[in-house]
Amino acid sequence: MIKAARIALSLTAVVGVGATFAACGGVPGNAVATVDGEAIEKSDFTHWMNVAAKSTGQENAAVPDPEAGYKNCIAAKRKATPAPAKGQPKVTDSQLKTQCEQEYEQLRNQVLQLLISFQWIQGEADSMDVKVTDAEVKKSFDEQKKQSFPKEEDYKKFIKTSGQTEEDILQRVKLDLLSNKIRDKVVKGKDQVSDKEIEDFYNKNKSRFAQPEKRDLRVVLTKGKSEADKAKAALDSGQSWKSVAKKYSIDDTSKASGGKLPAQAKGTLDKELDDAVFSAKKGELVGPVKTQYGYYVFTVTGVTAASQQTLAEAKETIKQTLQSQNQQKALDTFVKDFTKRWKEKTECSEGYKTTDCKNGPKETPTPTPAGGEVPEQG
């Protein structure tokens, strides 16, 4: 499938970039919103609502019809709703209408976010002198089409069933490319990190570059102390770990490998066992040690000393971390300003107000779809 344009300026997509509203104010009667005085026409809104409805994957999906009181939507849901089980109440028209209202609002908000973001991204690109050529758009489109639709007939079927035109897809590809170029321009030069910054980060975060001591073990875990005593006696008498673990151990994992428990880091075992393991001598048979899981008999078979990466060894990792942090900080700052500016330039008609409109409802902590895009069609 051809991916919808991400309309994203950061890893956590952005919904918006705006421009100041026309001095005269107001939204024309044939529009759902204006961005910097440019109308988003109802015909475009209706078109993308149909695309969004088809993208839900529901058979014969249609846009809920608020102006008609959702009659068609209610009727369709009534037809699709199974009869209630015996003794259970019938789903009412009021309940079905509520579902229709919720579906309409969700589709409406997604489509408005998409259409508004089209204007925001293009407007920001113009102000930053960021351009995308027709050749770049065609190249990206062709690559995505080839990857998603090896057969031409599959692409034609997608166009027919998705409700989109090729022009729609090209527009989304263009906006995706513009978004990427804007992002690249915002973070350009933000990958410069000094040796002093790297050294300071290392000194403040030394524990992140340390490896604790690790010990390889052979263990037998038993439910009771008497079984642990027997297991230890058997090992003391020269019986193999494999045979003793098979006979006495209740830990299936180590039991299957002759009692082996490799590379246990200090501080990761049950406290009683951890204390015993990291105070034991290599090769010494220890136990029984009581823990919340049962009784352990063990021996340390190998020791890997604790280690600390040097500054030189950690330098490249730290550099990449700081570069990423600096770029993300620049992007976050830009996105905050970008959203504020363009929201102030966006005014929406009654019945079409979203959190992207300066005259819309206040945003809530609930996440909204990335970039306000209509769900991808497949």
mmCIF file of C-alpha atoms in Angstrom:
data_model
loop_
_atom_site.group_PDB
_atom_site.id
_atom_site.type_symbol
_atom_site.label_atom_id
_atom_site.label_comp_id
_atom_site.label_asym_id
_atom_site.label_seq_id
_atom_site.Cartn_x
_atom_site.Cartn_y
_atom_site.Cartn_z
ATOM 1 C CA MET A 1 0.000 0.000 0.000
ATOM 2 C CA ILE A 2 1.148 3.556 -0.568
ATOM 3 C CA LYS A 3 1.844 5.088 2.792
ATOM 4 C CA ALA A 4 -0.109 8.193 3.700
ATOM 5 C CA ALA A 5 2.014 11.309 4.048
ATOM 6 C CA ARG A 6 3.169 11.434 7.616
ATOM 7 C CA ILE A 7 2.796 15.194 8.025
ATOM 8 C CA ALA A 8 5.289 14.834 10.815
ATOM 9 C CA LEU A 9 8.067 17.194 11.783
ATOM 10 C CA SER A 10 9.402 15.092 14.647
ATOM 11 C CA LEU A 11 9.463 11.520 15.865
ATOM 12 C CA THR A 12 6.229 12.326 17.699
ATOM 13 C CA ALA A 13 4.242 13.661 14.767
ATOM 14 C CA VAL A 14 3.144 17.241 14.576
ATOM 15 C CA VAL A 15 -0.371 18.310 13.816
ATOM 16 C CA GLY A 16 0.057 21.701 12.487
ATOM 17 C CA VAL A 17 1.664 24.812 11.374
ATOM 18 C CA GLY A 18 -0.482 27.925 10.857
ATOM 19 C CA ALA A 19 -0.613 31.497 9.623
ATOM 20 C CA THR A 20 -2.401 34.649 10.847
ATOM 21 C CA PHE A 21 -6.047 34.840 9.911
ATOM 22 C CA ALA A 22 -7.272 37.306 7.329
ATOM 23 C CA ALA A 23 -8.033 40.709 8.764
ATOM 24 C CA CYS A 24 -11.693 40.567 7.785
ATOM 25 C CA GLY A 25 -12.220 37.363 9.802
ATOM 26 C CA GLY A 26 -14.926 34.766 9.329
ATOM 27 C CA VAL A 27 -15.144 31.553 7.326
ATOM 28 C CA PRO A 28 -16.910 31.583 3.911
ATOM 29 C CA GLY A 29 -20.168 29.648 3.686
ATOM 30 C CA ASN A 30 -18.687 27.074 1.293
ATOM 31 C CA ALA A 31 -15.736 26.335 3.604
ATOM 32 C CA VAL A 32 -15.165 24.348 6.793
ATOM 33 C CA ALA A 33 -12.124 26.376 7.821
ATOM 34 C CA THR A 34 -9.577 28.930 6.691
ATOM 35 C CA VAL A 35 -5.839 28.883 7.184
ATOM 36 C CA ASP A 36 -4.131 32.252 6.793
ATOM 37 C CA GLY A 37 -7.236 33.401 4.940
ATOM 38 C CA GLU A 38 -7.212 30.481 2.500
ATOM 39 C CA ALA A 39 -10.411 28.430 2.545
ATOM 40 C CA ILE A 40 -10.650 24.684 3.024
ATOM 41 C CA GLU A 41 -13.759 23.983 0.974
ATOM 42 C CA LYS A 42 -16.587 21.694 2.037
ATOM 43 C CA SER A 43 -16.199 19.723 -1.196
ATOM 44 C CA ASP A 44 -12.644 18.749 -0.166
ATOM 45 C CA PHE A 45 -13.859 17.888 3.331
ATOM 46 C CA THR A 46 -16.620 15.674 1.916
ATOM 47 C CA HIS A 47 -14.185 13.924 -0.415
ATOM 48 C CA TRP A 48 -11.736 13.084 2.367
ATOM 49 C CA MET A 49 -14.556 12.029 4.696
ATOM 50 C CA ASN A 50 -15.486 9.385 2.123
ATOM 51 C CA VAL A 51 -11.841 8.299 1.937
ATOM 52 C CA ALA A 52 -11.673 8.087 5.730
ATOM 53 C CA ALA A 53 -14.885 6.069 5.925
ATOM 54 C CA LYS A 54 -13.621 3.582 3.345
ATOM 55 C CA SER A 55 -10.318 3.275 5.213
ATOM 56 C CA THR A 56 -12.144 1.736 8.201
ATOM 57 C CA GLY A 57 -12.347 -1.514 6.257
ATOM 58 C CA GLN A 58 -16.077 -1.898 6.877
ATOM 59 C CA GLU A 59 -18.068 -3.295 3.986
ATOM 60 C CA ASN A 60 -20.090 -0.596 2.210
ATOM 61 C CA ALA A 61 -18.749 1.945 4.697
ATOM 62 C CA ALA A 62 -20.377 5.347 4.466
ATOM 63 C CA VAL A 63 -19.975 8.638 6.275
ATOM 64 C CA PRO A 64 -22.494 9.032 9.119
ATOM 65 C CA ASP A 65 -25.058 11.687 8.154
ATOM 66 C CA PRO A 66 -25.568 14.235 10.973
ATOM 67 C CA GLU A 67 -27.782 16.535 8.895
ATOM 68 C CA ALA A 68 -30.277 13.695 8.432
ATOM 69 C CA GLY A 69 -30.180 12.749 12.091
ATOM 70 C CA TYR A 70 -27.927 9.765 11.326
ATOM 71 C CA LYS A 71 -30.929 7.850 9.939
ATOM 72 C CA ASN A 72 -28.931 5.880 7.352
ATOM 73 C CA CYS A 73 -26.187 5.126 9.856
ATOM 74 C CA ILE A 74 -28.703 3.933 12.462
ATOM 75 C CA ALA A 75 -30.445 1.749 9.897
ATOM 76 C CA ALA A 76 -27.150 0.198 8.799
ATOM 77 C CA LYS A 77 -26.129 -0.506 12.369
ATOM 78 C CA ARG A 78 -29.545 -1.948 13.157
ATOM 79 C CA LYS A 79 -29.168 -4.338 10.229
ATOM 80 C CA ALA A 80 -25.690 -5.387 11.361
ATOM 81 C CA THR A 81 -26.582 -5.744 15.044
ATOM 82 C CA PRO A 82 -27.354 -9.358 16.022
ATOM 83 C CA ALA A 83 -30.545 -10.111 17.875
ATOM 84 C CA PRO A 84 -30.070 -9.977 21.652
ATOM 85 C CA ALA A 85 -29.757 -13.172 23.632
ATOM 86 C CA LYS A 86 -32.862 -14.360 25.412
ATOM 87 C CA GLY A 87 -33.596 -12.131 28.370
ATOM 88 C CA GLN A 88 -31.259 -9.383 27.198
ATOM 89 C CA PRO A 89 -32.568 -5.910 26.213
ATOM 90 C CA LYS A 90 -32.667 -4.804 22.596
ATOM 91 C CA VAL A 91 -30.176 -2.160 21.491
ATOM 92 C CA THR A 92 -32.094 1.086 21.172
ATOM 93 C CA ASP A 93 -31.999 3.577 18.311
ATOM 94 C CA SER A 94 -30.682 6.110 20.803
ATOM 95 C CA GLN A 95 -27.698 3.876 21.585
ATOM 96 C CA LEU A 96 -27.022 3.335 17.878
ATOM 97 C CA LYS A 97 -27.282 7.071 17.242
ATOM 98 C CA THR A 98 -24.670 7.696 19.935
ATOM 99 C CA GLN A 99 -22.324 5.265 18.147
ATOM 100 C CA CYS A 100 -22.954 7.081 14.853
ATOM 101 C CA GLU A 101 -22.241 10.460 16.444
ATOM 102 C CA GLN A 102 -18.962 9.203 17.907
ATOM 103 C CA GLU A 103 -17.878 7.696 14.580
ATOM 104 C CA TYR A 104 -18.720 10.912 12.725
ATOM 105 C CA GLU A 105 -16.791 13.079 15.193
ATOM 106 C CA GLN A 106 -13.757 10.810 14.993
ATOM 107 C CA LEU A 107 -13.748 10.847 11.176
ATOM 108 C CA ARG A 108 -14.435 14.594 11.093
ATOM 109 C CA ASN A 109 -11.542 15.365 13.427
ATOM 110 C CA GLN A 110 -9.119 13.154 11.504
ATOM 111 C CA VAL A 111 -10.059 14.692 8.173
ATOM 112 C CA LEU A 112 -9.942 18.268 9.445
ATOM 113 C CA GLN A 113 -6.544 17.639 10.986
ATOM 114 C CA LEU A 114 -5.318 16.245 7.682
ATOM 115 C CA LEU A 115 -6.664 19.114 5.571
ATOM 116 C CA ILE A 116 -5.430 21.751 7.997
ATOM 117 C CA SER A 117 -1.998 20.127 8.153
ATOM 118 C CA PHE A 118 -1.812 20.253 4.349
ATOM 119 C CA GLN A 119 -2.055 24.045 4.601
ATOM 120 C CA TRP A 120 0.220 24.343 7.606
ATOM 121 C CA ILE A 121 3.072 22.323 6.123
ATOM 122 C CA GLN A 122 2.887 24.061 2.747
ATOM 123 C CA GLY A 123 2.717 27.458 4.439
ATOM 124 C CA GLU A 124 5.706 26.725 6.644
ATOM 125 C CA ALA A 125 7.676 25.391 3.694
ATOM 126 C CA ASP A 126 6.998 28.603 1.772
ATOM 127 C CA SER A 127 8.136 30.759 4.706
ATOM 128 C CA MET A 128 11.330 28.692 5.095
ATOM 129 C CA ASP A 129 11.984 28.618 1.345
ATOM 130 C CA VAL A 130 11.774 24.828 1.370
ATOM 131 C CA LYS A 131 10.785 23.343 -1.963
ATOM 132 C CA VAL A 132 10.034 19.933 -3.427
ATOM 133 C CA THR A 133 10.227 19.428 -7.185
ATOM 134 C CA ASP A 134 7.737 17.479 -9.257
ATOM 135 C CA ALA A 135 10.570 15.079 -10.098
ATOM 136 C CA GLU A 136 11.183 14.374 -6.405
ATOM 137 C CA VAL A 137 7.491 13.739 -5.827
ATOM 138 C CA LYS A 138 7.262 11.400 -8.815
ATOM 139 C CA LYS A 139 10.376 9.488 -7.764
ATOM 140 C CA SER A 140 9.072 8.938 -4.237
ATOM 141 C CA PHE A 141 5.621 8.035 -5.548
ATOM 142 C CA ASP A 142 7.036 5.527 -8.044
ATOM 143 C CA GLU A 143 9.210 3.895 -5.382
ATOM 144 C CA GLN A 144 6.310 3.484 -2.958
ATOM 145 C CA LYS A 145 3.973 2.301 -5.685
ATOM 146 C CA LYS A 146 6.466 -0.318 -6.882
ATOM 147 C CA GLN A 147 7.024 -1.570 -3.338
ATOM 148 C CA SER A 148 3.325 -1.685 -2.448
ATOM 149 C CA PHE A 149 1.831 -2.701 -5.785
ATOM 150 C CA PRO A 150 4.105 -4.904 -7.922
ATOM 151 C CA LYS A 151 1.128 -5.384 -10.257
ATOM 152 C CA GLU A 152 -0.529 -2.385 -11.929
ATOM 153 C CA GLU A 153 -3.983 -3.940 -11.555
ATOM 154 C CA ASP A 154 -3.519 -4.026 -7.770
ATOM 155 C CA TYR A 155 -2.801 -0.312 -7.762
ATOM 156 C CA LYS A 156 -5.862 0.407 -9.880
ATOM 157 C CA LYS A 157 -7.969 -1.659 -7.488
ATOM 158 C CA PHE A 158 -6.585 0.329 -4.557
ATOM 159 C CA ILE A 159 -7.463 3.623 -6.243
ATOM 160 C CA LYS A 160 -10.979 2.386 -6.879
ATOM 161 C CA THR A 161 -11.645 0.994 -3.411
ATOM 162 C CA SER A 162 -9.864 3.684 -1.359
ATOM 163 C CA GLY A 163 -11.806 6.595 -2.818
ATOM 164 C CA GLN A 164 -8.564 8.463 -3.437
ATOM 165 C CA THR A 165 -7.347 9.825 -6.732
ATOM 166 C CA GLU A 166 -3.749 9.679 -7.866
ATOM 167 C CA GLU A 167 -3.673 13.446 -7.344
ATOM 168 C CA ASP A 168 -4.618 12.893 -3.685
ATOM 169 C CA ILE A 169 -1.753 10.464 -3.224
ATOM 170 C CA LEU A 170 0.733 12.738 -4.963
ATOM 171 C CA GLN A 171 -0.348 15.581 -2.686
ATOM 172 C CA ARG A 172 0.294 13.453 0.396
ATOM 173 C CA VAL A 173 3.666 12.322 -0.934
ATOM 174 C CA LYS A 174 4.603 15.963 -1.553
ATOM 175 C CA LEU A 175 3.603 16.982 1.971
ATOM 176 C CA ASP A 176 5.589 14.078 3.380
ATOM 177 C CA LEU A 177 8.699 15.201 1.489
ATOM 178 C CA LEU A 178 8.201 18.812 2.577
ATOM 179 C CA SER A 179 7.862 17.694 6.195
ATOM 180 C CA ASN A 180 11.136 15.787 5.982
ATOM 181 C CA LYS A 181 12.944 18.757 4.433
ATOM 182 C CA ILE A 182 11.608 21.125 7.087
ATOM 183 C CA ARG A 183 12.756 18.722 9.799
ATOM 184 C CA ASP A 184 16.204 18.405 8.215
ATOM 185 C CA LYS A 185 16.548 22.201 8.040
ATOM 186 C CA VAL A 186 15.518 22.582 11.703
ATOM 187 C CA VAL A 187 18.082 20.061 12.984
ATOM 188 C CA LYS A 188 20.897 21.070 10.617
ATOM 189 C CA GLY A 189 24.056 21.887 12.542
ATOM 190 C CA LYS A 190 22.605 20.624 15.814
ATOM 191 C CA ASP A 191 24.833 17.534 15.720
ATOM 192 C CA GLN A 192 27.939 19.448 16.851
ATOM 193 C CA VAL A 193 29.163 18.089 20.192
ATOM 194 C CA SER A 194 32.385 19.194 21.924
ATOM 195 C CA ASP A 195 34.856 16.915 23.694
ATOM 196 C CA LYS A 196 34.087 18.834 26.897
ATOM 197 C CA GLU A 197 30.379 17.997 26.610
ATOM 198 C CA ILE A 198 31.235 14.335 26.054
ATOM 199 C CA GLU A 199 33.558 14.278 29.071
ATOM 200 C CA ASP A 200 30.989 15.977 31.311
ATOM 201 C CA PHE A 201 28.321 13.480 30.276
ATOM 202 C CA TYR A 202 30.660 10.567 30.987
ATOM 203 C CA ASN A 203 31.558 11.854 34.457
ATOM 204 C CA LYS A 204 27.908 12.396 35.370
ATOM 205 C CA ASN A 205 26.808 9.000 34.064
ATOM 206 C CA LYS A 206 29.684 6.652 34.815
ATOM 207 C CA SER A 207 27.377 3.949 36.103
ATOM 208 C CA ARG A 208 25.843 3.687 32.628
ATOM 209 C CA PHE A 209 29.196 2.526 31.299
ATOM 210 C CA ALA A 210 29.937 0.002 34.028
ATOM 211 C CA GLN A 211 29.427 -3.758 34.030
ATOM 212 C CA PRO A 212 28.949 -5.482 37.422
ATOM 213 C CA GLU A 213 30.771 -8.653 38.378
ATOM 214 C CA LYS A 214 29.178 -11.781 36.934
ATOM 215 C CA ARG A 215 29.449 -15.393 38.050
ATOM 216 C CA ASP A 216 28.689 -18.636 36.253
ATOM 217 C CA LEU A 217 27.075 -21.232 38.488
ATOM 218 C CA ARG A 218 25.943 -24.804 38.822
ATOM 219 C CA VAL A 219 22.914 -25.077 41.060
ATOM 220 C CA VAL A 220 20.404 -27.500 42.480
ATOM 221 C CA LEU A 221 17.162 -25.989 43.766
ATOM 222 C CA THR A 222 15.022 -28.091 46.082
ATOM 223 C CA LYS A 223 11.730 -27.474 47.810
ATOM 224 C CA GLY A 224 12.892 -28.565 51.265
ATOM 225 C CA LYS A 225 16.140 -28.559 53.241
ATOM 226 C CA SER A 226 16.346 -32.339 53.552
ATOM 227 C CA GLU A 227 16.404 -32.759 49.754
ATOM 228 C CA ALA A 228 19.077 -30.058 49.526
ATOM 229 C CA ASP A 229 21.193 -31.870 52.132
ATOM 230 C CA LYS A 230 20.884 -35.081 50.134
ATOM 231 C CA ALA A 231 21.843 -33.314 46.914
ATOM 232 C CA LYS A 232 24.893 -31.776 48.539
ATOM 233 C CA ALA A 233 25.945 -35.106 50.019
ATOM 234 C CA ALA A 234 25.621 -36.728 46.601
ATOM 235 C CA LEU A 235 27.807 -34.056 45.045
ATOM 236 C CA ASP A 236 30.344 -34.369 47.875
ATOM 237 C CA SER A 237 30.518 -38.112 47.187
ATOM 238 C CA GLY A 238 31.527 -37.470 43.578
ATOM 239 C CA GLN A 239 28.239 -37.853 41.754
ATOM 240 C CA SER A 240 27.928 -35.653 38.674
ATOM 241 C CA TRP A 241 26.028 -32.365 38.629
ATOM 242 C CA LYS A 242 23.992 -33.685 35.729
ATOM 243 C CA SER A 243 22.734 -36.715 37.630
ATOM 244 C CA VAL A 244 22.187 -34.850 40.918
ATOM 245 C CA ALA A 245 20.331 -31.955 39.244
ATOM 246 C CA LYS A 246 18.161 -34.403 37.336
ATOM 247 C CA LYS A 247 17.265 -36.270 40.546
ATOM 248 C CA TYR A 248 16.760 -33.403 43.002
ATOM 249 C CA SER A 249 16.329 -30.026 41.270
ATOM 250 C CA ILE A 250 12.893 -28.418 40.838
ATOM 251 C CA ASP A 251 14.235 -25.693 38.526
ATOM 252 C CA ASP A 252 13.479 -27.007 35.029
ATOM 253 C CA THR A 253 15.758 -24.540 33.217
ATOM 254 C CA SER A 254 19.007 -25.314 35.048
ATOM 255 C CA LYS A 255 18.006 -28.951 35.538
ATOM 256 C CA ALA A 256 17.930 -29.480 31.755
ATOM 257 C CA SER A 257 21.529 -28.230 31.433
ATOM 258 C CA GLY A 258 23.101 -30.166 34.287
ATOM 259 C CA GLY A 259 22.521 -27.378 36.812
ATOM 260 C CA LYS A 260 24.268 -24.681 34.753
ATOM 261 C CA LEU A 261 23.221 -21.090 35.430
ATOM 262 C CA PRO A 262 25.481 -18.824 33.355
ATOM 263 C CA ALA A 263 26.516 -15.196 33.839
ATOM 264 C CA GLN A 264 24.538 -14.022 36.863
ATOM 265 C CA ALA A 265 25.222 -10.341 37.581
ATOM 266 C CA LYS A 266 25.720 -9.120 41.121
ATOM 267 C CA GLY A 267 22.492 -7.765 42.555
ATOM 268 C CA THR A 268 20.155 -9.691 40.243
ATOM 269 C CA LEU A 269 19.630 -12.854 42.272
ATOM 270 C CA ASP A 270 17.415 -13.388 45.310
ATOM 271 C CA LYS A 271 19.191 -11.479 48.133
ATOM 272 C CA GLU A 272 20.150 -14.534 50.232
ATOM 273 C CA LEU A 273 21.466 -16.362 47.187
ATOM 274 C CA ASP A 274 23.164 -13.239 45.809
ATOM 275 C CA ASP A 275 25.050 -12.676 49.080
ATOM 276 C CA ALA A 276 26.156 -16.303 49.198
ATOM 277 C CA VAL A 277 27.165 -16.505 45.528
ATOM 278 C CA PHE A 278 29.266 -13.339 45.514
ATOM 279 C CA SER A 279 31.068 -14.200 48.736
ATOM 280 C CA ALA A 280 31.837 -17.791 47.727
ATOM 281 C CA LYS A 281 35.177 -18.991 46.387
ATOM 282 C CA LYS A 282 35.367 -20.389 42.891
ATOM 283 C CA GLY A 283 34.862 -24.171 42.928
ATOM 284 C CA GLU A 284 33.542 -24.246 46.507
ATOM 285 C CA LEU A 285 30.372 -26.283 47.108
ATOM 286 C CA VAL A 286 27.972 -24.092 49.098
ATOM 287 C CA GLY A 287 24.559 -24.672 50.667
ATOM 288 C CA PRO A 288 21.861 -25.252 51.441
ATOM 289 C CA VAL A 289 20.943 -21.545 51.123
ATOM 290 C CA LYS A 290 17.318 -20.763 51.990
ATOM 291 C CA THR A 291 15.470 -18.381 49.624
ATOM 292 C CA GLN A 292 11.850 -17.590 48.855
ATOM 293 C CA TYR A 293 12.006 -20.134 46.027
ATOM 294 C CA GLY A 294 13.450 -23.008 48.030
ATOM 295 C CA TYR A 295 16.920 -24.248 49.024
ATOM 296 C CA TYR A 296 19.971 -23.859 46.807
ATOM 297 C CA VAL A 297 23.151 -25.877 46.663
ATOM 298 C CA PHE A 298 25.649 -24.311 44.279
ATOM 299 C CA THR A 299 29.208 -23.859 43.147
ATOM 300 C CA VAL A 300 30.786 -20.942 41.295
ATOM 301 C CA THR A 301 32.295 -22.197 38.028
ATOM 302 C CA GLY A 302 33.462 -18.908 36.555
ATOM 303 C CA VAL A 303 34.015 -15.267 37.498
ATOM 304 C CA THR A 304 33.879 -12.227 35.207
ATOM 305 C CA ALA A 305 35.274 -9.226 37.026
ATOM 306 C CA ALA A 306 33.405 -5.929 37.166
ATOM 307 C CA SER A 307 34.507 -3.514 34.482
ATOM 308 C CA GLN A 308 34.247 0.173 33.616
ATOM 309 C CA GLN A 309 34.337 1.513 30.073
ATOM 310 C CA THR A 310 36.893 4.257 29.690
ATOM 311 C CA LEU A 311 35.969 7.671 28.319
ATOM 312 C CA ALA A 312 37.724 6.777 25.075
ATOM 313 C CA GLU A 313 35.724 3.548 24.768
ATOM 314 C CA ALA A 314 32.418 5.286 25.511
ATOM 315 C CA LYS A 315 33.096 8.431 23.471
ATOM 316 C CA GLU A 316 31.313 7.468 20.261
ATOM 317 C CA THR A 317 28.219 6.217 22.074
ATOM 318 C CA ILE A 318 28.040 9.420 24.137
ATOM 319 C CA LYS A 319 28.539 11.569 21.054
ATOM 320 C CA GLN A 320 25.622 9.900 19.276
ATOM 321 C CA THR A 321 23.435 10.278 22.384
ATOM 322 C CA LEU A 322 24.177 13.999 22.712
ATOM 323 C CA GLN A 323 23.687 14.594 18.997
ATOM 324 C CA SER A 324 20.283 12.954 19.165
ATOM 325 C CA GLN A 325 19.331 14.945 22.279
ATOM 326 C CA ASN A 326 20.397 18.245 20.711
ATOM 327 C CA GLN A 327 18.478 17.559 17.516
ATOM 328 C CA GLN A 328 15.360 16.489 19.394
ATOM 329 C CA LYS A 329 15.509 19.583 21.591
ATOM 330 C CA ALA A 330 15.720 21.822 18.529
ATOM 331 C CA LEU A 331 12.850 19.942 16.936
ATOM 332 C CA ASP A 332 10.667 20.129 20.056
ATOM 333 C CA THR A 333 11.260 23.883 20.328
ATOM 334 C CA PHE A 334 10.401 24.380 16.675
ATOM 335 C CA VAL A 335 7.273 22.214 16.855
ATOM 336 C CA LYS A 336 5.934 24.126 19.848
ATOM 337 C CA ASP A 337 6.377 27.465 18.106
ATOM 338 C CA PHE A 338 5.184 26.109 14.758
ATOM 339 C CA THR A 339 1.950 24.763 16.231
ATOM 340 C CA LYS A 340 1.222 27.955 18.156
ATOM 341 C CA ARG A 341 1.802 30.199 15.136
ATOM 342 C CA TRP A 342 -0.305 28.229 12.698
ATOM 343 C CA LYS A 343 -3.118 27.540 15.097
ATOM 344 C CA GLU A 344 -3.531 31.299 15.449
ATOM 345 C CA LYS A 345 -3.987 31.464 11.675
ATOM 346 C CA THR A 346 -6.654 28.758 11.576
ATOM 347 C CA GLU A 347 -10.352 29.494 12.054
ATOM 348 C CA CYS A 348 -13.067 26.877 11.727
ATOM 349 C CA SER A 349 -16.785 26.985 10.996
ATOM 350 C CA GLU A 350 -19.396 25.956 13.531
ATOM 351 C CA GLY A 351 -19.653 22.171 13.560
ATOM 352 C CA TYR A 352 -16.086 21.784 12.277
ATOM 353 C CA LYS A 353 -14.071 23.033 15.231
ATOM 354 C CA THR A 354 -11.150 20.926 16.439
ATOM 355 C CA THR A 355 -8.217 21.592 18.738
ATOM 356 C CA ASP A 356 -6.264 22.810 15.681
ATOM 357 C CA CYS A 357 -8.579 25.820 15.351
ATOM 358 C CA LYS A 358 -7.930 29.026 17.257
ATOM 359 C CA ASN A 359 -11.670 29.144 17.948
ATOM 360 C CA GLY A 360 -11.855 25.431 18.750
ATOM 361 C CA PRO A 361 -11.948 23.450 22.013
ATOM 362 C CA LYS A 362 -8.912 23.286 24.263
ATOM 363 C CA GLU A 363 -6.610 20.332 23.831
ATOM 364 C CA THR A 364 -6.849 17.434 26.271
ATOM 365 C CA PRO A 365 -4.008 15.117 27.329
ATOM 366 C CA THR A 366 -5.546 12.369 25.183
ATOM 367 C CA PRO A 367 -3.234 11.647 22.202
ATOM 368 C CA THR A 368 -4.617 12.416 18.739
ATOM 369 C CA PRO A 369 -3.669 10.590 15.512
ATOM 370 C CA ALA A 370 -0.142 11.418 14.356
ATOM 371 C CA GLY A 371 -0.163 14.405 12.085
ATOM 372 C CA GLY A 372 -3.946 14.290 11.956
ATOM 373 C CA GLU A 373 -3.745 11.878 9.077
ATOM 374 C CA VAL A 374 -6.550 9.747 7.796
ATOM 375 C CA PRO A 375 -5.804 6.064 8.553
ATOM 376 C CA GLU A 376 -3.773 4.346 5.890
ATOM 377 C CA GLN A 377 -5.652 2.465 3.239
ATOM 378 C CA GLY A 378 -4.728 -1.086 2.467
#
